Amino acid sequence: MIVIHEFGHFIVAKMLGISVETFSVGFGPRILGFRIGETDYRVSAIPLGGYVKFRGENLEMIQGESEGSIDEFLAHAKWKRFLVAIAGPVFNIATALLIPAIGIMIGFRDSADQVQQPIIGRVIQSSAAEQSGLLPGDRIIAYHGRVNPTWRDIELDVMLRPEEDIPVVVERSGQRLTLNLKPTGRQFGKEMVGESGIEPYIALNNVRVLGIRSGMPAEQAGIKAGDTILAINGQPVTAWHQFKDALRTSNGQPVDLKVQRNGTVSDLRATPVLQDGEYRLGFAPDLSIIVKTDSFATAIRYGWEYNWMWMRLTGVAFKQIFNGRRSARDAVGGPVKIAQETINTYDVAGWSGTIKLMGMLSLNLGIFNLLPIPVLDGGVILLIIVEGLMGLVGMTLTMNFRERFQQVGFVLVLLLMGFVFINDFVNLGRSWFNKPAAQEQQLEQKSPPPK
């Protein structure tokens, strides 16, 4: 994603006639590369980013090393420098929009509860949803001001807003009702997350078994990964919550399952066990469906809505960091955290999920670089705007000011990098010395709770 970012700067500079001396993948000493014309294309020793170096950049001009060439960066018009500075973030944001858009045109598997119409299948007793007055069968038509939300919108927002009042508009028996949902807070590792007590209505033709937990009733009954459960206690499975209700009403008594495997249907019996307040068989269900469109306009809209969802949730998280409701230490991560999340995402969702994670990181990279912080692209854009405004009244930016501005930005970026690196290794140390708890948390993140 950083290479794409730097390529945006590079290609726009080339198109505008600005000389590019170096295009580097990585920082530090040059390991290998080649030169074409004036540009050295290199791979450098520290693989934590990359950079493009223009001839006649700010610090060279400050130090009096400019050759006065017309292809130097500061010798060009402000609008050209502005386009070069903004090109990196624009390439990242465009990549973030295109990844889900192209994905939905190719077609990919996504969790059915995330893409189907948000209809409540079950309300857990004594939960926040029950206290708010929500009922099974309610269709959620607006959530926290968002019209026609998806289950993904609702679930992620609930997770980020424990103990907050959230307006919910539902359609019930042809009438619209506005209710107030206040998710219950639950400690999850170092984080406080919200729980609503809502279980979605997930329309299914059947339930496919994704994985089996060792030593649980599903394994003992002979259920295997890839099996399809057609019915439970003689009732066809047409919604996931119906299967869960059948387990709940069993009160620990054996249930009869009709299972299909390799085209052969067989009858099995399993006895649910009580875990975490629910009766379970010990398998993870595959609740995914194929999501695909042939409409380019629909794909672009999907890409926009997907990215807007992440922007909105990121905004909520940062707001909570600044008002003290969420710890920056637990919410902000660096390269180690990204690596861990990439591994977990690949284990759960394969390449499709990993590529979507790349899109989210690309969006964050683009937005972050637009912040008006010296050294970042947003700082360069800010200087260009200030320089233009001062030029209207016959003033110019002094080289001393430019130098101080860059130095402040450099220190801020170093402090931020130091924080995320230290934070990564502290959290890594916590997980290492508390390995069983970390493994359990990872298991919960990787798959739906076994049933």
Short mmCIF file of C-alpha atoms in Angstrom, two decimals:
data_model
loop_
_atom_site.label_atom_id
_atom_site.label_comp_id
_atom_site.label_asym_id
_atom_site.label_seq_id
_atom_site.Cartn_x
_atom_site.Cartn_y
_atom_site.Cartn_z
CA MET A 1 0.00 0.00 0.00
CA ILE A 2 2.92 2.35 0.69
CA VAL A 3 4.46 1.51 -2.69
CA ILE A 4 1.12 2.45 -4.31
CA HIS A 5 1.16 5.68 -2.29
CA GLU A 6 4.68 6.58 -3.41
CA PHE A 7 3.89 5.59 -6.99
CA GLY A 8 1.13 8.21 -6.94
CA HIS A 9 3.68 10.92 -6.07
CA PHE A 10 6.14 9.51 -8.61
CA ILE A 11 3.90 9.24 -11.66
CA VAL A 12 2.28 12.66 -11.21
CA ALA A 13 5.70 14.28 -10.74
CA LYS A 14 6.95 12.62 -13.92
CA MET A 15 3.87 13.77 -15.84
CA LEU A 16 4.42 17.36 -14.66
CA GLY A 17 8.13 17.42 -15.51
CA ILE A 18 9.45 17.34 -11.93
CA SER A 19 12.73 15.48 -11.63
CA VAL A 20 12.62 12.30 -9.48
CA GLU A 21 16.02 11.23 -8.21
CA THR A 22 15.01 8.16 -6.17
CA PHE A 23 12.08 5.74 -5.96
CA SER A 24 12.78 3.49 -2.96
CA VAL A 25 10.93 0.53 -1.52
CA GLY A 26 12.09 0.59 2.09
CA PHE A 27 14.37 2.97 3.99
CA GLY A 28 18.04 3.03 4.81
CA PRO A 29 21.00 1.71 2.80
CA ARG A 30 20.43 0.67 -0.81
CA ILE A 31 20.52 -3.12 -1.28
CA LEU A 32 19.83 -3.45 -4.98
CA GLY A 33 18.19 -1.62 -7.85
CA PHE A 34 18.67 -0.10 -11.26
CA ARG A 35 18.72 3.31 -12.89
CA ILE A 36 16.58 4.47 -15.77
CA GLY A 37 17.36 7.99 -16.88
CA GLU A 38 17.61 10.30 -13.88
CA THR A 39 15.81 7.98 -11.45
CA ASP A 40 17.36 5.33 -9.19
CA TYR A 41 14.80 2.56 -8.56
CA ARG A 42 15.99 0.78 -5.45
CA VAL A 43 15.14 -1.68 -2.68
CA SER A 44 16.47 -0.48 0.67
CA ALA A 45 17.38 -2.33 3.85
CA ILE A 46 14.51 -1.41 6.21
CA PRO A 47 11.21 -2.79 4.82
CA LEU A 48 8.89 -0.44 6.71
CA GLY A 49 7.71 1.86 3.95
CA GLY A 50 9.31 3.71 1.10
CA TYR A 51 9.87 7.17 -0.35
CA VAL A 52 10.25 9.26 -3.49
CA LYS A 53 13.02 11.88 -3.54
CA PHE A 54 12.58 14.88 -5.83
CA ARG A 55 15.39 17.11 -7.03
CA GLY A 56 15.34 20.41 -5.16
CA GLU A 57 13.09 19.42 -2.26
CA ASN A 58 12.60 21.75 0.68
CA LEU A 59 15.64 20.83 2.76
CA GLU A 60 18.00 21.00 -0.22
CA MET A 61 16.73 24.48 -1.04
CA ILE A 62 17.13 25.50 2.58
CA GLN A 63 20.69 24.29 2.75
CA GLY A 64 21.63 26.22 -0.41
CA GLU A 65 22.31 23.15 -2.54
CA SER A 66 19.83 24.01 -5.30
CA GLU A 67 21.22 23.97 -8.82
CA GLY A 68 18.51 26.37 -9.98
CA SER A 69 17.19 23.83 -12.48
CA ILE A 70 13.65 24.28 -13.79
CA ASP A 71 12.84 20.63 -13.00
CA GLU A 72 13.45 21.06 -9.25
CA PHE A 73 10.45 20.60 -7.01
CA LEU A 74 10.27 24.14 -5.59
CA ALA A 75 10.90 25.69 -9.00
CA HIS A 76 7.49 24.56 -10.19
CA ALA A 77 4.16 26.31 -9.78
CA LYS A 78 2.24 25.81 -6.55
CA TRP A 79 -0.58 23.95 -8.30
CA LYS A 80 1.89 21.38 -9.64
CA ARG A 81 3.42 20.84 -6.20
CA PHE A 82 -0.07 20.54 -4.75
CA LEU A 83 -1.01 17.82 -7.27
CA VAL A 84 2.20 15.89 -6.53
CA ALA A 85 1.62 16.10 -2.76
CA ILE A 86 -2.01 15.00 -2.90
CA ALA A 87 -1.41 12.24 -5.47
CA GLY A 88 -0.14 9.72 -2.88
CA PRO A 89 -3.22 9.90 -0.62
CA VAL A 90 -5.51 9.97 -3.68
CA PHE A 91 -3.93 6.76 -5.04
CA ASN A 92 -4.43 5.09 -1.63
CA ILE A 93 -8.05 6.19 -1.33
CA ALA A 94 -8.76 5.15 -4.93
CA THR A 95 -7.21 1.73 -4.23
CA ALA A 96 -9.37 1.37 -1.11
CA LEU A 97 -12.48 2.15 -3.18
CA LEU A 98 -11.55 -0.17 -6.05
CA ILE A 99 -10.69 -3.26 -3.97
CA PRO A 100 -14.25 -3.93 -2.69
CA ALA A 101 -15.77 -2.68 -5.98
CA ILE A 102 -13.71 -5.12 -8.08
CA GLY A 103 -14.28 -7.83 -5.47
CA ILE A 104 -18.06 -7.64 -5.70
CA MET A 105 -17.93 -7.69 -9.52
CA ILE A 106 -15.77 -10.83 -9.45
CA GLY A 107 -17.86 -12.29 -6.64
CA PHE A 108 -16.77 -13.37 -3.17
CA ARG A 109 -18.13 -15.18 -0.15
CA ASP A 110 -19.33 -13.01 2.72
CA SER A 111 -21.16 -13.76 5.93
CA ALA A 112 -24.91 -13.92 5.23
CA ASP A 113 -25.74 -12.02 8.41
CA GLN A 114 -23.67 -9.10 7.10
CA VAL A 115 -25.35 -8.69 3.73
CA GLN A 116 -28.94 -9.79 4.27
CA GLN A 117 -31.69 -7.41 5.30
CA PRO A 118 -31.36 -6.70 9.06
CA ILE A 119 -34.32 -8.59 10.53
CA ILE A 120 -34.11 -9.64 14.18
CA GLY A 121 -34.28 -13.41 14.60
CA ARG A 122 -34.03 -13.65 18.38
CA VAL A 123 -33.66 -11.33 21.36
CA ILE A 124 -31.65 -12.75 24.24
CA GLN A 125 -33.44 -12.68 27.57
CA SER A 126 -32.48 -9.81 29.94
CA SER A 127 -30.26 -8.28 27.24
CA ALA A 128 -29.97 -4.65 26.18
CA ALA A 129 -32.18 -5.43 23.17
CA GLU A 130 -34.97 -6.84 25.35
CA GLN A 131 -34.80 -3.84 27.68
CA SER A 132 -35.09 -1.50 24.68
CA GLY A 133 -38.29 -3.20 23.49
CA LEU A 134 -36.90 -4.86 20.37
CA LEU A 135 -38.72 -8.03 19.30
CA PRO A 136 -38.04 -10.96 16.96
CA GLY A 137 -39.26 -10.12 13.48
CA ASP A 138 -38.50 -6.40 13.76
CA ARG A 139 -36.87 -5.04 10.61
CA ILE A 140 -34.23 -2.42 11.40
CA ILE A 141 -34.65 0.43 8.89
CA ALA A 142 -32.43 3.02 10.60
CA TYR A 143 -29.66 2.77 13.18
CA HIS A 144 -27.93 5.72 14.82
CA GLY A 145 -29.11 7.97 12.01
CA ARG A 146 -27.99 5.61 9.23
CA VAL A 147 -30.84 4.58 6.92
CA ASN A 148 -30.99 0.97 5.61
CA PRO A 149 -27.96 -0.27 7.58
CA THR A 150 -26.42 -3.70 7.11
CA TRP A 151 -25.82 -6.10 9.98
CA ARG A 152 -22.13 -5.28 9.65
CA ASP A 153 -22.87 -1.60 10.28
CA ILE A 154 -24.97 -2.44 13.33
CA GLU A 155 -22.67 -5.04 14.90
CA LEU A 156 -19.48 -2.99 14.53
CA ASP A 157 -21.18 0.13 15.86
CA VAL A 158 -22.62 -1.77 18.83
CA MET A 159 -19.14 -3.11 19.61
CA LEU A 160 -17.69 0.41 19.66
CA ARG A 161 -20.47 2.02 21.73
CA PRO A 162 -20.83 0.18 25.07
CA GLU A 163 -23.19 1.95 27.49
CA GLU A 164 -24.16 4.59 24.90
CA ASP A 165 -27.76 5.44 23.97
CA ILE A 166 -28.37 4.57 20.32
CA PRO A 167 -31.63 5.42 18.51
CA VAL A 168 -33.01 2.52 16.46
CA VAL A 169 -35.96 2.74 14.05
CA VAL A 170 -37.74 -0.56 13.34
CA GLU A 171 -40.66 -1.62 11.23
CA ARG A 172 -43.13 -3.83 13.10
CA SER A 173 -46.48 -4.98 11.69
CA GLY A 174 -46.43 -2.17 9.13
CA GLN A 175 -45.65 0.52 11.72
CA ARG A 176 -42.43 2.41 12.39
CA LEU A 177 -41.20 2.62 15.96
CA THR A 178 -38.23 4.56 17.36
CA LEU A 179 -36.55 2.77 20.25
CA ASN A 180 -33.44 3.41 22.33
CA LEU A 181 -30.76 0.70 22.50
CA LYS A 182 -28.02 0.90 25.14
CA PRO A 183 -25.47 -1.90 24.51
CA THR A 184 -24.18 -3.66 27.58
CA GLY A 185 -20.44 -3.28 28.19
CA ARG A 186 -18.32 -6.43 28.36
CA GLN A 187 -14.60 -6.69 28.99
CA PHE A 188 -12.87 -8.37 26.04
CA GLY A 189 -9.14 -8.64 26.70
CA LYS A 190 -8.02 -5.07 27.40
CA GLU A 191 -10.98 -3.55 25.55
CA MET A 192 -14.54 -2.75 26.62
CA VAL A 193 -16.95 -3.81 23.88
CA GLY A 194 -20.70 -3.44 23.53
CA GLU A 195 -23.24 -6.27 23.27
CA SER A 196 -26.84 -5.82 22.13
CA GLY A 197 -28.37 -9.25 22.68
CA ILE A 198 -29.72 -9.28 19.11
CA GLU A 199 -29.35 -12.36 16.97
CA PRO A 200 -30.04 -11.77 13.28
CA TYR A 201 -32.49 -13.69 11.15
CA ILE A 202 -30.20 -15.46 8.68
CA ALA A 203 -32.14 -17.09 5.86
CA LEU A 204 -30.50 -20.40 4.89
CA ASN A 205 -31.33 -23.42 2.83
CA ASN A 206 -29.30 -25.45 5.32
CA VAL A 207 -26.32 -25.21 7.67
CA ARG A 208 -22.86 -26.19 6.43
CA VAL A 209 -20.27 -27.27 8.99
CA LEU A 210 -17.07 -25.24 8.68
CA GLY A 211 -15.04 -26.82 11.50
CA ILE A 212 -15.30 -29.15 14.48
CA ARG A 213 -13.98 -28.56 17.99
CA SER A 214 -12.18 -31.55 19.41
CA GLY A 215 -13.90 -33.43 22.24
CA MET A 216 -17.27 -31.72 21.75
CA PRO A 217 -20.61 -33.45 21.02
CA ALA A 218 -20.44 -32.78 17.27
CA GLU A 219 -17.20 -34.78 16.99
CA GLN A 220 -18.55 -37.52 19.23
CA ALA A 221 -21.68 -37.80 17.08
CA GLY A 222 -19.60 -38.21 13.92
CA ILE A 223 -20.23 -34.80 12.35
CA LYS A 224 -17.39 -33.71 10.07
CA ALA A 225 -16.27 -30.47 8.43
CA GLY A 226 -18.09 -30.05 5.13
CA ASP A 227 -21.27 -31.79 6.33
CA THR A 228 -24.59 -30.10 5.62
CA ILE A 229 -27.24 -30.17 8.35
CA LEU A 230 -30.64 -30.34 6.67
CA ALA A 231 -32.91 -30.66 9.72
CA ILE A 232 -32.92 -30.81 13.52
CA ASN A 233 -35.55 -32.83 15.42
CA GLY A 234 -37.43 -33.29 12.16
CA GLN A 235 -37.66 -29.57 11.40
CA PRO A 236 -35.92 -28.25 8.23
CA VAL A 237 -33.30 -25.61 8.92
CA THR A 238 -34.36 -22.39 7.13
CA ALA A 239 -32.74 -19.85 9.49
CA TRP A 240 -29.72 -20.01 11.78
CA HIS A 241 -31.56 -18.79 14.85
CA GLN A 242 -34.03 -21.69 14.45
CA PHE A 243 -31.17 -24.15 14.80
CA LYS A 244 -29.92 -22.32 17.89
CA ASP A 245 -33.44 -22.24 19.35
CA ALA A 246 -33.73 -26.01 18.90
CA LEU A 247 -30.51 -26.47 20.87
CA ARG A 248 -31.69 -24.07 23.56
CA THR A 249 -35.08 -25.77 24.03
CA SER A 250 -33.41 -29.19 24.17
CA ASN A 251 -32.28 -28.40 27.75
CA GLY A 252 -29.31 -30.69 27.23
CA GLN A 253 -31.32 -33.62 25.87
CA PRO A 254 -30.17 -35.40 22.67
CA VAL A 255 -31.20 -33.85 19.35
CA ASP A 256 -31.69 -35.72 16.08
CA LEU A 257 -29.91 -34.34 13.04
CA LYS A 258 -30.35 -35.07 9.35
CA VAL A 259 -26.90 -34.65 7.80
CA GLN A 260 -25.81 -34.74 4.17
CA ARG A 261 -22.26 -35.77 3.26
CA ASN A 262 -21.01 -36.30 -0.29
CA GLY A 263 -24.58 -36.64 -1.54
CA THR A 264 -25.55 -39.21 1.11
CA VAL A 265 -28.09 -38.31 3.82
CA SER A 266 -27.75 -39.91 7.26
CA ASP A 267 -29.32 -39.50 10.69
CA LEU A 268 -27.11 -38.63 13.66
CA ARG A 269 -27.81 -37.92 17.32
CA ALA A 270 -25.87 -35.45 19.47
CA THR A 271 -26.28 -34.20 23.03
CA PRO A 272 -25.72 -30.43 23.44
CA VAL A 273 -23.52 -29.19 26.29
CA LEU A 274 -23.96 -25.92 28.18
CA GLN A 275 -21.15 -23.42 27.58
CA ASP A 276 -21.21 -19.70 28.36
CA GLY A 277 -24.94 -19.86 29.04
CA GLU A 278 -25.80 -21.53 25.70
CA TYR A 279 -26.27 -25.12 24.59
CA ARG A 280 -23.71 -26.00 21.91
CA LEU A 281 -22.68 -28.97 19.78
CA GLY A 282 -19.15 -27.73 19.15
CA PHE A 283 -18.99 -26.84 15.47
CA ALA A 284 -18.46 -23.60 13.62
CA PRO A 285 -21.08 -22.98 10.92
CA ASP A 286 -20.37 -21.63 7.47
CA LEU A 287 -22.93 -18.84 7.16
CA SER A 288 -21.45 -17.31 4.02
CA ILE A 289 -23.11 -16.62 0.69
CA ILE A 290 -21.81 -15.47 -2.70
CA VAL A 291 -21.97 -11.69 -3.13
CA LYS A 292 -21.77 -10.52 -6.75
CA THR A 293 -23.02 -7.81 -9.10
CA ASP A 294 -22.66 -7.14 -12.82
CA SER A 295 -23.41 -3.43 -12.42
CA PHE A 296 -20.36 -1.15 -12.34
CA ALA A 297 -22.40 1.61 -10.67
CA THR A 298 -23.54 -0.79 -7.94
CA ALA A 299 -19.94 -1.95 -7.44
CA ILE A 300 -18.65 1.62 -7.06
CA ARG A 301 -21.45 2.41 -4.61
CA TYR A 302 -20.59 -0.73 -2.63
CA GLY A 303 -16.91 0.32 -2.54
CA TRP A 304 -17.88 3.78 -1.32
CA GLU A 305 -20.28 2.49 1.37
CA TYR A 306 -17.74 -0.08 2.57
CA ASN A 307 -15.02 2.55 2.97
CA TRP A 308 -17.38 5.11 4.50
CA MET A 309 -18.33 2.54 7.13
CA TRP A 310 -14.66 2.12 8.12
CA MET A 311 -14.07 5.88 8.10
CA ARG A 312 -17.05 6.43 10.36
CA LEU A 313 -16.02 3.67 12.80
CA THR A 314 -12.42 4.90 12.84
CA GLY A 315 -13.76 8.37 13.68
CA VAL A 316 -15.80 6.93 16.55
CA ALA A 317 -12.74 5.08 17.90
CA PHE A 318 -10.50 8.17 17.76
CA LYS A 319 -13.17 10.30 19.41
CA GLN A 320 -13.30 7.78 22.25
CA ILE A 321 -9.50 7.88 22.54
CA PHE A 322 -9.49 11.67 22.89
CA ASN A 323 -12.34 11.73 25.43
CA GLY A 324 -10.69 8.98 27.50
CA ARG A 325 -13.26 6.23 26.91
CA ARG A 326 -10.83 4.09 24.91
CA SER A 327 -7.12 3.51 25.52
CA ALA A 328 -4.75 4.52 22.72
CA ARG A 329 -2.43 1.73 23.87
CA ASP A 330 -5.10 -0.87 23.05
CA ALA A 331 -6.56 0.84 19.97
CA VAL A 332 -3.44 1.91 18.03
CA GLY A 333 -1.01 -0.52 16.46
CA GLY A 334 1.99 -0.58 14.16
CA PRO A 335 3.75 -3.13 11.94
CA VAL A 336 3.57 -5.99 14.44
CA LYS A 337 -0.15 -5.44 15.01
CA ILE A 338 -0.74 -5.24 11.26
CA ALA A 339 1.14 -8.52 10.78
CA GLN A 340 -0.93 -10.23 13.49
CA GLU A 341 -4.21 -8.96 12.04
CA THR A 342 -3.14 -10.04 8.54
CA ILE A 343 -2.40 -13.58 9.75
CA ASN A 344 -5.70 -13.79 11.64
CA THR A 345 -7.65 -12.42 8.67
CA TYR A 346 -6.04 -14.89 6.27
CA ASP A 347 -6.77 -17.81 8.62
CA VAL A 348 -10.45 -16.82 8.80
CA ALA A 349 -11.27 -15.38 5.38
CA GLY A 350 -8.42 -16.40 3.08
CA TRP A 351 -7.17 -14.14 0.32
CA SER A 352 -10.50 -12.35 -0.16
CA GLY A 353 -10.51 -11.17 3.45
CA THR A 354 -6.81 -10.29 3.34
CA ILE A 355 -7.27 -8.15 0.22
CA LYS A 356 -10.19 -6.34 1.89
CA LEU A 357 -7.92 -5.71 4.89
CA MET A 358 -5.36 -4.25 2.47
CA GLY A 359 -8.05 -1.88 1.23
CA MET A 360 -8.84 -0.75 4.78
CA LEU A 361 -5.13 -0.15 5.48
CA SER A 362 -4.83 1.77 2.21
CA LEU A 363 -7.75 3.98 3.24
CA ASN A 364 -6.17 4.66 6.64
CA LEU A 365 -2.83 5.43 5.00
CA GLY A 366 -4.43 7.89 2.60
CA ILE A 367 -6.45 9.70 5.26
CA PHE A 368 -3.56 9.78 7.75
CA ASN A 369 -1.22 11.35 5.21
CA LEU A 370 -3.70 14.16 4.59
CA LEU A 371 -3.41 15.32 8.21
CA PRO A 372 -1.76 18.79 8.35
CA ILE A 373 1.33 17.48 10.11
CA PRO A 374 4.77 18.60 8.90
CA VAL A 375 6.67 15.91 6.93
CA LEU A 376 3.36 14.23 5.93
CA ASP A 377 1.69 15.10 2.64
CA GLY A 378 -0.90 17.12 4.52
CA GLY A 379 1.90 19.28 5.94
CA VAL A 380 3.28 19.91 2.44
CA ILE A 381 -0.21 20.84 1.22
CA LEU A 382 -0.65 23.16 4.22
CA LEU A 383 2.63 24.94 3.41
CA ILE A 384 1.59 25.38 -0.22
CA ILE A 385 -1.76 26.87 0.83
CA VAL A 386 -0.13 29.20 3.39
CA GLU A 387 2.49 30.19 0.81
CA GLY A 388 -0.26 31.00 -1.68
CA LEU A 389 -2.24 33.07 0.81
CA MET A 390 0.86 35.00 1.85
CA GLY A 391 1.69 35.61 -1.79
CA LEU A 392 -1.63 37.43 -2.19
CA VAL A 393 -0.36 40.15 0.16
CA GLY A 394 3.21 40.20 -1.17
CA MET A 395 4.76 38.03 1.57
CA THR A 396 6.83 34.86 1.34
CA LEU A 397 7.71 31.98 3.63
CA THR A 398 11.23 32.26 4.99
CA MET A 399 13.61 29.35 4.65
CA ASN A 400 14.08 29.40 8.43
CA PHE A 401 10.34 28.86 8.93
CA ARG A 402 10.31 26.00 6.42
CA GLU A 403 13.21 24.36 8.22
CA ARG A 404 11.60 24.69 11.67
CA PHE A 405 8.28 23.41 10.28
CA GLN A 406 9.96 20.30 8.88
CA GLN A 407 11.90 19.71 12.09
CA VAL A 408 8.73 19.84 14.21
CA GLY A 409 7.03 17.38 11.87
CA PHE A 410 10.01 15.06 11.92
CA VAL A 411 9.97 14.97 15.73
CA LEU A 412 6.19 14.36 15.82
CA VAL A 413 6.44 11.48 13.35
CA LEU A 414 9.37 9.95 15.27
CA LEU A 415 7.38 10.15 18.52
CA LEU A 416 4.37 8.50 16.86
CA MET A 417 6.54 5.76 15.37
CA GLY A 418 8.18 5.19 18.75
CA PHE A 419 4.80 4.94 20.44
CA VAL A 420 3.36 2.37 18.01
CA PHE A 421 6.54 0.26 18.02
CA ILE A 422 6.74 0.20 21.82
CA ASN A 423 3.01 -0.45 22.02
CA ASP A 424 3.30 -3.36 19.57
CA PHE A 425 6.09 -5.04 21.52
CA VAL A 426 4.42 -4.43 24.92
CA ASN A 427 1.22 -6.06 23.66
CA LEU A 428 3.26 -8.87 22.09
CA GLY A 429 4.94 -9.42 25.44
CA ARG A 430 1.57 -9.49 27.21
CA SER A 431 0.26 -12.14 24.82
CA TRP A 432 3.45 -14.18 25.20
CA PHE A 433 3.41 -14.22 29.00
CA ASN A 434 -0.35 -14.77 29.07
CA LYS A 435 -0.41 -17.27 26.24
CA PRO A 436 -3.49 -19.36 27.14
CA ALA A 437 -5.68 -16.26 27.45
CA ALA A 438 -4.30 -14.87 24.21
CA GLN A 439 -4.95 -18.14 22.40
CA GLU A 440 -8.53 -18.22 23.65
CA GLN A 441 -9.06 -14.63 22.53
CA GLN A 442 -7.60 -15.41 19.12
CA LEU A 443 -9.92 -18.41 18.79
CA GLU A 444 -12.92 -16.21 19.56
CA GLN A 445 -11.80 -13.71 16.91
CA LYS A 446 -11.12 -16.30 14.25
CA SER A 447 -14.47 -18.04 14.09
CA PRO A 448 -18.09 -17.82 15.18
CA PRO A 449 -18.82 -19.45 18.55
CA PRO A 450 -19.20 -23.21 18.09
CA LYS A 451 -22.79 -24.44 18.36
#
